[in-house]
CSV table of C-alpha atoms and ligand atoms in Angstrom, one decimal:
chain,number,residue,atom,x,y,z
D,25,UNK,CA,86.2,93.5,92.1
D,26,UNK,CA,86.5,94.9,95.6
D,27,UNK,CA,82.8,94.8,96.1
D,28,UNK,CA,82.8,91.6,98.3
D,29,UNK,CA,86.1,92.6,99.9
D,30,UNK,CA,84.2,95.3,101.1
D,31,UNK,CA,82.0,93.2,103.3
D,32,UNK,CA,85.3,91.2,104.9
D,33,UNK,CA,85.1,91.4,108.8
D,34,UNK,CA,87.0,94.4,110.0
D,35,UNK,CA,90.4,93.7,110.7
D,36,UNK,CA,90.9,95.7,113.5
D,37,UNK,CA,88.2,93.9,114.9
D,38,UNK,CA,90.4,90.9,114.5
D,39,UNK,CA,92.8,92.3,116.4
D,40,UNK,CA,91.8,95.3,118.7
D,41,UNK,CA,96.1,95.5,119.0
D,42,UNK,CA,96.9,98.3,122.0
D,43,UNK,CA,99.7,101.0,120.8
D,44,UNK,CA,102.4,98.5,122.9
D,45,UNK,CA,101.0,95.3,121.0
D,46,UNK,CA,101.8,96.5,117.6
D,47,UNK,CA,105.8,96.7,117.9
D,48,UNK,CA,105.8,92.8,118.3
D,49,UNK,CA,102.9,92.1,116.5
D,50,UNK,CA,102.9,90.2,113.1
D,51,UNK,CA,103.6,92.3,110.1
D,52,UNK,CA,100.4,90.9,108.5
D,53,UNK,CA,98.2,92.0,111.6
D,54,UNK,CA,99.4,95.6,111.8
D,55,UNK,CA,98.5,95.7,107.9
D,56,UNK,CA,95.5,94.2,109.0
D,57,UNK,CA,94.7,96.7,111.5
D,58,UNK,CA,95.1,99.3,109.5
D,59,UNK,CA,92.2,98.3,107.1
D,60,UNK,CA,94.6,96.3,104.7
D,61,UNK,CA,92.5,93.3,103.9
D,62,UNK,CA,94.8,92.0,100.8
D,63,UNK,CA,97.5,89.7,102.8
D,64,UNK,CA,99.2,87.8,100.1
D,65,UNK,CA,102.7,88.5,98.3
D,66,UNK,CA,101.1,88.5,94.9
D,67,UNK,CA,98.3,90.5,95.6
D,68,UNK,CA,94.4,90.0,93.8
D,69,UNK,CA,95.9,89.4,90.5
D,70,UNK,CA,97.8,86.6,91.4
D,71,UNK,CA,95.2,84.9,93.3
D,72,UNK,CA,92.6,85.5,90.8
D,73,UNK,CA,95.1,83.8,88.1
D,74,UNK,CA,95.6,80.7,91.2
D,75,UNK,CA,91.8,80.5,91.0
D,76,UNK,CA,90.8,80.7,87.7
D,77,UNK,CA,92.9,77.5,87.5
D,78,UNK,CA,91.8,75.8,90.2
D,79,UNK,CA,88.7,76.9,88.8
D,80,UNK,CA,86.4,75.9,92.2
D,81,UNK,CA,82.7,74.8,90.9
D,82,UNK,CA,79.2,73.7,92.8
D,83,UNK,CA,80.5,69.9,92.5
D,84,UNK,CA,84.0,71.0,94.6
D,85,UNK,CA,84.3,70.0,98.7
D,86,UNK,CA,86.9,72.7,98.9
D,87,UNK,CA,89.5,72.8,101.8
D,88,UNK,CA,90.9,76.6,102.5
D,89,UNK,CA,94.1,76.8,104.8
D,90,UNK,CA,94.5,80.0,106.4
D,91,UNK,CA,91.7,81.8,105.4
D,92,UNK,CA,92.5,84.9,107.5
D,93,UNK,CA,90.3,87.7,106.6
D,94,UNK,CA,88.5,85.7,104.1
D,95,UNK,CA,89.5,87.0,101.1
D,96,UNK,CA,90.1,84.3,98.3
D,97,UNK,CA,87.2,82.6,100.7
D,98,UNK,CA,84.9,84.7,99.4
D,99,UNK,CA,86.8,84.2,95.6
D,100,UNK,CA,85.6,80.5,95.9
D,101,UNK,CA,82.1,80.4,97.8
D,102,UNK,CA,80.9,82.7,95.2
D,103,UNK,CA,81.3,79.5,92.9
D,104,UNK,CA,78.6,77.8,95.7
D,105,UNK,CA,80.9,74.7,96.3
D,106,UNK,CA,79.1,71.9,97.6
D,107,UNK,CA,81.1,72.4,100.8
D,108,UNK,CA,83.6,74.9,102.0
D,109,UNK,CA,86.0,74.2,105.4
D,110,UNK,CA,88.8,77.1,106.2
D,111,UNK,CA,91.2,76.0,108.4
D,112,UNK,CA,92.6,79.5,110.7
D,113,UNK,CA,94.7,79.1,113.7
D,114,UNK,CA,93.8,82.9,114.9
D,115,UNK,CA,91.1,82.2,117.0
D,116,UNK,CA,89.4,85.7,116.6
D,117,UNK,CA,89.7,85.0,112.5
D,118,UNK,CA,88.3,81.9,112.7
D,119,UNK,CA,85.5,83.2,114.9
D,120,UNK,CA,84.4,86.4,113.1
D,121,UNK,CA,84.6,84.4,109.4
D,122,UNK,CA,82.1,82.0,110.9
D,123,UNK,CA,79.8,84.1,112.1
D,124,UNK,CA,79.6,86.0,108.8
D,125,UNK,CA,80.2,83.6,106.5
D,126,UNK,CA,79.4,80.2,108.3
D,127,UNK,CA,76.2,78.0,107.4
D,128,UNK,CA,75.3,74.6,106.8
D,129,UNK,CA,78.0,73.9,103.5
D,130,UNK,CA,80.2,76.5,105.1
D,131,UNK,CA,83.0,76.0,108.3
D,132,UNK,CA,85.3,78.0,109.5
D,133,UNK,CA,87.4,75.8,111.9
D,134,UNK,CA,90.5,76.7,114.0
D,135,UNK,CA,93.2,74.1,113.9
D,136,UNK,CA,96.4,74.4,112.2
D,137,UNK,CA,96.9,73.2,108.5
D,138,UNK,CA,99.1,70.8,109.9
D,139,UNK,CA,96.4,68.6,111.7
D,140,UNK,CA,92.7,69.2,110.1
D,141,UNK,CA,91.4,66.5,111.4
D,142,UNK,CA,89.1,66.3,108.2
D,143,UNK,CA,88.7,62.6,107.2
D,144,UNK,CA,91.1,61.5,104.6
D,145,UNK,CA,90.2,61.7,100.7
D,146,UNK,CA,87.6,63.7,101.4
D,147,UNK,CA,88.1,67.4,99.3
D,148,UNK,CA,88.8,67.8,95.7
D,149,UNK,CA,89.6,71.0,95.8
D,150,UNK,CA,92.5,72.5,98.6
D,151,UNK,CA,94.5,75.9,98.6
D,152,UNK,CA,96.4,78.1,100.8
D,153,UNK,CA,98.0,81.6,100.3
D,154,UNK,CA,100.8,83.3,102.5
D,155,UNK,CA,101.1,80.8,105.2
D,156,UNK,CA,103.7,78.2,104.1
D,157,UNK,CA,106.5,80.9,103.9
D,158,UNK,CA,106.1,81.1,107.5
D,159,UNK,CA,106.4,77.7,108.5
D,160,UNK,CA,110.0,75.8,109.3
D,161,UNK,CA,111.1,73.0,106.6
D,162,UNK,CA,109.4,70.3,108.4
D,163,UNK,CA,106.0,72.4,109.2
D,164,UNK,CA,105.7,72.3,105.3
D,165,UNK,CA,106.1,69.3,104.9
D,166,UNK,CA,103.4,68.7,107.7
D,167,UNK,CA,101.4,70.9,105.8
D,168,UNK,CA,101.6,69.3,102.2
D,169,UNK,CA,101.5,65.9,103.8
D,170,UNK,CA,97.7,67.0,105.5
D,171,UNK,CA,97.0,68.7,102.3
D,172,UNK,CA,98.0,65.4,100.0
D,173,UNK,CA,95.9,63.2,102.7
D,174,UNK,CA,92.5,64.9,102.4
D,175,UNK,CA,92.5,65.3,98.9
D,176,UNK,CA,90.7,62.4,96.8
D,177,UNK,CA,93.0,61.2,94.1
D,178,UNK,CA,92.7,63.6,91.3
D,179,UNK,CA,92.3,66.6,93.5
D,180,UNK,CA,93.3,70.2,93.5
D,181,UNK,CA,96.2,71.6,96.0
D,182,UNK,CA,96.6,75.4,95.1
D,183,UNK,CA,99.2,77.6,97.1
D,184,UNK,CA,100.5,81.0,96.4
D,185,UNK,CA,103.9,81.7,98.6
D,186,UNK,CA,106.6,84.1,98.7
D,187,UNK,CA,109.7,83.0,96.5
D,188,UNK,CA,113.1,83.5,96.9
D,189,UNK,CA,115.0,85.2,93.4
D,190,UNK,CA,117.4,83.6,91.6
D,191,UNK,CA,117.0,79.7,92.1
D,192,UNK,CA,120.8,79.4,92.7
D,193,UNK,CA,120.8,82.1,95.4
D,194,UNK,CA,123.8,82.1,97.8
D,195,UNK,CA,123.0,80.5,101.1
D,196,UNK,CA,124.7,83.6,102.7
D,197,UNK,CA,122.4,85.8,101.6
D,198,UNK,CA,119.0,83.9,101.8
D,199,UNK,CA,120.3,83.4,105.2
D,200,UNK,CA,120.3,87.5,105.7
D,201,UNK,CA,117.2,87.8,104.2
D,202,UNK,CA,115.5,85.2,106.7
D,203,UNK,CA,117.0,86.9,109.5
D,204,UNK,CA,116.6,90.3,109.0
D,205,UNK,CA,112.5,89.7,108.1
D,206,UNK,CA,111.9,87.3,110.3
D,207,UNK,CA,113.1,90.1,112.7
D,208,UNK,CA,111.5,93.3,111.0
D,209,UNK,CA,107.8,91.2,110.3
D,210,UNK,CA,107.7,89.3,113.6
D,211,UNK,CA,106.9,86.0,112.2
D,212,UNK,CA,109.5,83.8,110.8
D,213,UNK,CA,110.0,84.3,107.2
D,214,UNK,CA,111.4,81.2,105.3
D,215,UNK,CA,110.5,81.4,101.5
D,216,UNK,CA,112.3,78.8,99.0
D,217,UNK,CA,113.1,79.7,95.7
D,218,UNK,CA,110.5,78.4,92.5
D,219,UNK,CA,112.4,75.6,92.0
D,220,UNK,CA,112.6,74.5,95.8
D,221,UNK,CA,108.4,74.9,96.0
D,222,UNK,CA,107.8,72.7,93.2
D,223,UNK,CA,110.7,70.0,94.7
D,224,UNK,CA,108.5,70.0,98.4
D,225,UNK,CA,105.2,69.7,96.3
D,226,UNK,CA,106.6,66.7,94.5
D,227,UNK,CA,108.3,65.3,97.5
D,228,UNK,CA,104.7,65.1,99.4
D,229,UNK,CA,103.6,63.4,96.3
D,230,UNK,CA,101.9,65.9,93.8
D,231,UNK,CA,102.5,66.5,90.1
D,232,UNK,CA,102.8,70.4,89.1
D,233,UNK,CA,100.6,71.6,86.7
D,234,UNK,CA,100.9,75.5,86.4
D,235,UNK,CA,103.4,77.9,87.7
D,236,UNK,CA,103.1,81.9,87.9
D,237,UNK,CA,104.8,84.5,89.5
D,238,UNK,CA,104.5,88.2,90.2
D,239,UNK,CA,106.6,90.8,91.7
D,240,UNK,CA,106.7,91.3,95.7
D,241,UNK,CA,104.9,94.9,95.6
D,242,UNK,CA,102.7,94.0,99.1
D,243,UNK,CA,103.1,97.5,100.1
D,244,UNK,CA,104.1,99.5,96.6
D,245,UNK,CA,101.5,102.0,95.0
D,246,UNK,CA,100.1,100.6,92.3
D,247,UNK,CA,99.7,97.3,94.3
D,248,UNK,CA,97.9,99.1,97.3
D,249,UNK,CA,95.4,100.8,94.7
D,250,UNK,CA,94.9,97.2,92.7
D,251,UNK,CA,94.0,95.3,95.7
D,252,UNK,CA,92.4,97.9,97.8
D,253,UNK,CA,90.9,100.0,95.9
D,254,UNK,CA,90.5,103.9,96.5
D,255,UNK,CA,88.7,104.2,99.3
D,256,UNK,CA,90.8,101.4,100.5
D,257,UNK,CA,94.1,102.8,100.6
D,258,UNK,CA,92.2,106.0,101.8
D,259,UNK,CA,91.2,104.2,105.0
D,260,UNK,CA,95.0,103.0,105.5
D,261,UNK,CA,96.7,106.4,104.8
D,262,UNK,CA,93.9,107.4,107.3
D,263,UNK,CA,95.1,105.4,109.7
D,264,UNK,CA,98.5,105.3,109.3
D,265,UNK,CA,98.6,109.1,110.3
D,266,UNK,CA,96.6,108.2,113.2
D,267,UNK,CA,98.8,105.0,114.2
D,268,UNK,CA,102.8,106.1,114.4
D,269,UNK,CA,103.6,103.5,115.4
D,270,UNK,CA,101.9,100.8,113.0
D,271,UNK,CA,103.4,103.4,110.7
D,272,UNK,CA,106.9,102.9,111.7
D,273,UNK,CA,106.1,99.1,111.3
D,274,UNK,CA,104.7,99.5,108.0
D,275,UNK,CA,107.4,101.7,106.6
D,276,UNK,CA,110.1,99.8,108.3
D,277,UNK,CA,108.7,96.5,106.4
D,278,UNK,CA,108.5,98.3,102.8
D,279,UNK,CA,112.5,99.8,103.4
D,280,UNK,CA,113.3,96.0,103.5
D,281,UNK,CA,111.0,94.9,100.4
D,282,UNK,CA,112.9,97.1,98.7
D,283,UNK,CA,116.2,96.6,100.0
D,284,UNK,CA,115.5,93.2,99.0
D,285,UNK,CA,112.9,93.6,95.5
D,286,UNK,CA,115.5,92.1,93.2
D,287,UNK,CA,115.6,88.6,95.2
D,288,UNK,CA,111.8,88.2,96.3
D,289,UNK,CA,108.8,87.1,94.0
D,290,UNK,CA,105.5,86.0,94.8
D,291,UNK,CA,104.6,82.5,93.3
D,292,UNK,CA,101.1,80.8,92.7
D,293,UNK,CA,101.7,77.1,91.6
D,294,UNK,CA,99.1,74.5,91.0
D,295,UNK,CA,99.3,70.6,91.8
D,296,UNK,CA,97.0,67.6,91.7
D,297,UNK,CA,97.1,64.6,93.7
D,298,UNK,CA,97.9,61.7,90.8
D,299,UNK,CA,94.7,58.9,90.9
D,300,UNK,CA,96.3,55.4,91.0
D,301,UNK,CA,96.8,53.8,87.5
D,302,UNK,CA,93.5,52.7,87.1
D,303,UNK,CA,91.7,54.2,89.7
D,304,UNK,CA,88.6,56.5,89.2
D,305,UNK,CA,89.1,60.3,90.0
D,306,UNK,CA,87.7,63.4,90.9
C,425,SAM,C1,99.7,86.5,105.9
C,425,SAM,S1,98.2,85.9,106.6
C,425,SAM,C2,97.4,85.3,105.1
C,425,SAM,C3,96.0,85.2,105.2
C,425,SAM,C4,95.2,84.8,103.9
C,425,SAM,N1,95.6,83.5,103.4
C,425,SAM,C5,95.5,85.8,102.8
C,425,SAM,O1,96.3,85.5,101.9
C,425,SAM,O2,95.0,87.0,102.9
C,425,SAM,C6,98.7,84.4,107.3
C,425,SAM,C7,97.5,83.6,107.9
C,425,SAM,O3,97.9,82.3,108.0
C,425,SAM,C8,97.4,81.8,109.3
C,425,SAM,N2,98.2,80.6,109.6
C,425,SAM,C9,99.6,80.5,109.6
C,425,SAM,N3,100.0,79.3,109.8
C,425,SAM,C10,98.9,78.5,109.9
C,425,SAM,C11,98.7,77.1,110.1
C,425,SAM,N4,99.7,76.3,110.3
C,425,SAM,N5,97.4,76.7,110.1
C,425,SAM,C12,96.4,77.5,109.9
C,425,SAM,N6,96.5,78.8,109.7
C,425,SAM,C13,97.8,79.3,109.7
C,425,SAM,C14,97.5,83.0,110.2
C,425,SAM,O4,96.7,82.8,111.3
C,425,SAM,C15,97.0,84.1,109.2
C,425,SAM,O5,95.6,84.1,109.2
């Protein structure tokens, strides 16, 4: 399962961070930097449940938002859509999944999810993993609004998100938890709860057809071994002993996982764009 993983672009390549860069950095850069090439809350598992339901195929023009280090990309492309566009707003990302990945069916383009600038109606197939948690309430709606408008009637929108535990949390302390991650990963953190997701997706239009979640274990054990494999988590403990200071980051993010486990999930929720009555779909 990790085999293709394997070949992923290095991700300290994608970000050659000096010791001073990697206090401020992103959470999911430092991770990155220290060989962790398995960026979403849910880990593999999740996202090979969120694909085996989107179930991508040779007759799919598939839309990827925030491919990153190419991860699920490689999930999909393995399926030989027809045509494959990732949408990455880190330059250097965008860059190296081209150059390894890129070809005549296959784009890596940097723009943000929110303006594609791919012609309307024109994927059947679109998914995004760990990047709408990040965005303020009206970035995603931006995001599902793009996502809705290059989709042909009948398509696929696929996201898998951090969520927010119970669906009638207190304001006061979704409002702590915001805060204090946003602080400790450097990267706004704004998750809603299941029932909030599947409200936005309908709002921008889409009908819900699966749900799943999975516990928020990102940096726990088992997890780590899963997703990375042995010689994967090797490489991080590697460099985590060589790195204190992405150590401190890393450590300092897992105290607040768990500080927090009982109120954050990871969610993978599938949607499809209705067809008009009447209208032919994909
Ligand atoms: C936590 S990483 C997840 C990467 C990948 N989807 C994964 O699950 O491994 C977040 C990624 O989202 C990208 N990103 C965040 N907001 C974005 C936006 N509005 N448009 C495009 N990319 C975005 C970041 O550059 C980064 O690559």
């Amino acid at each position: 399962m990790n085999a293709g993983l394997m070949q992923s672009p290095r991700p300290s390549a994608i970000h050659p961070a000096k010791p001073g860069d990697v206090v401020k950095q992103p959470g999911h850069w430092v991770l990155a930097g220290l060989g962790k090439r398995v960026l979403r809350p849910g880990g593999l598992a999740l996202t090979r449940e969120l694909m085996a339901h989107l179930h991508p195929c040779d007759d799919d023009s598939v839309v990827e938002f925030a491919p990153g280090l190419g991860v699920t990309a490689r999930i999909a492309l393995a399926q030989q859509p027809r045509s494959y566009v990732g949408i990455e707003r880190e330059p250097d990302a965008a860059r190296l999944l081209q150059q390894e990945l890129g070809n005549e069916n296959v784009q890596f383009v940097l723009a943000t999810a929110e303006s594609t600038s791919l012609h309307s109606d024109s994927a059947s197939l679109v998914f995004g993993e760990a990047m709408l948690s990040m965005q303020t309430p009206g970035q995603k709606q931006r995001i599902l609004a793009e996502a809705f408008r290059i989709l042909k009637p009948g398509g696929r929108y696929g996201i898998h998100e951090l969520a927010l535990l119970p669906n009638e949390i207190p304001d006061d302390e979704r409002k702590a938890i915001e805060r204090e991650m946003s602080t400790n990963i450097h990267v706004g953190v704004r998750p809603a709860t299941l029932t909030e997701w599947k409200r936005i997706l309908e709002e921008a239009g889409f009908h819900v057809d699966w749900e799943a979640q999975a516990p928020m274990h990102l940096l726990e054990p088992k997890r780590l071994l899963n997703d990375e494999g042995l010689l994967g988590v090797l490489r991080i403990l590697f460099n985590l002993l060589r790195k204190p200071i992405a150590r401190q980051r890393v450590l300092s993010m897992r105290r607040l996982f768990r500080k927090y486990a009982s109120h954050l999930s990871a969610v993978a929720i599938v949607c499809t764009k209705p067809a008009p009555a009447g209208a032919e779909s994909v």
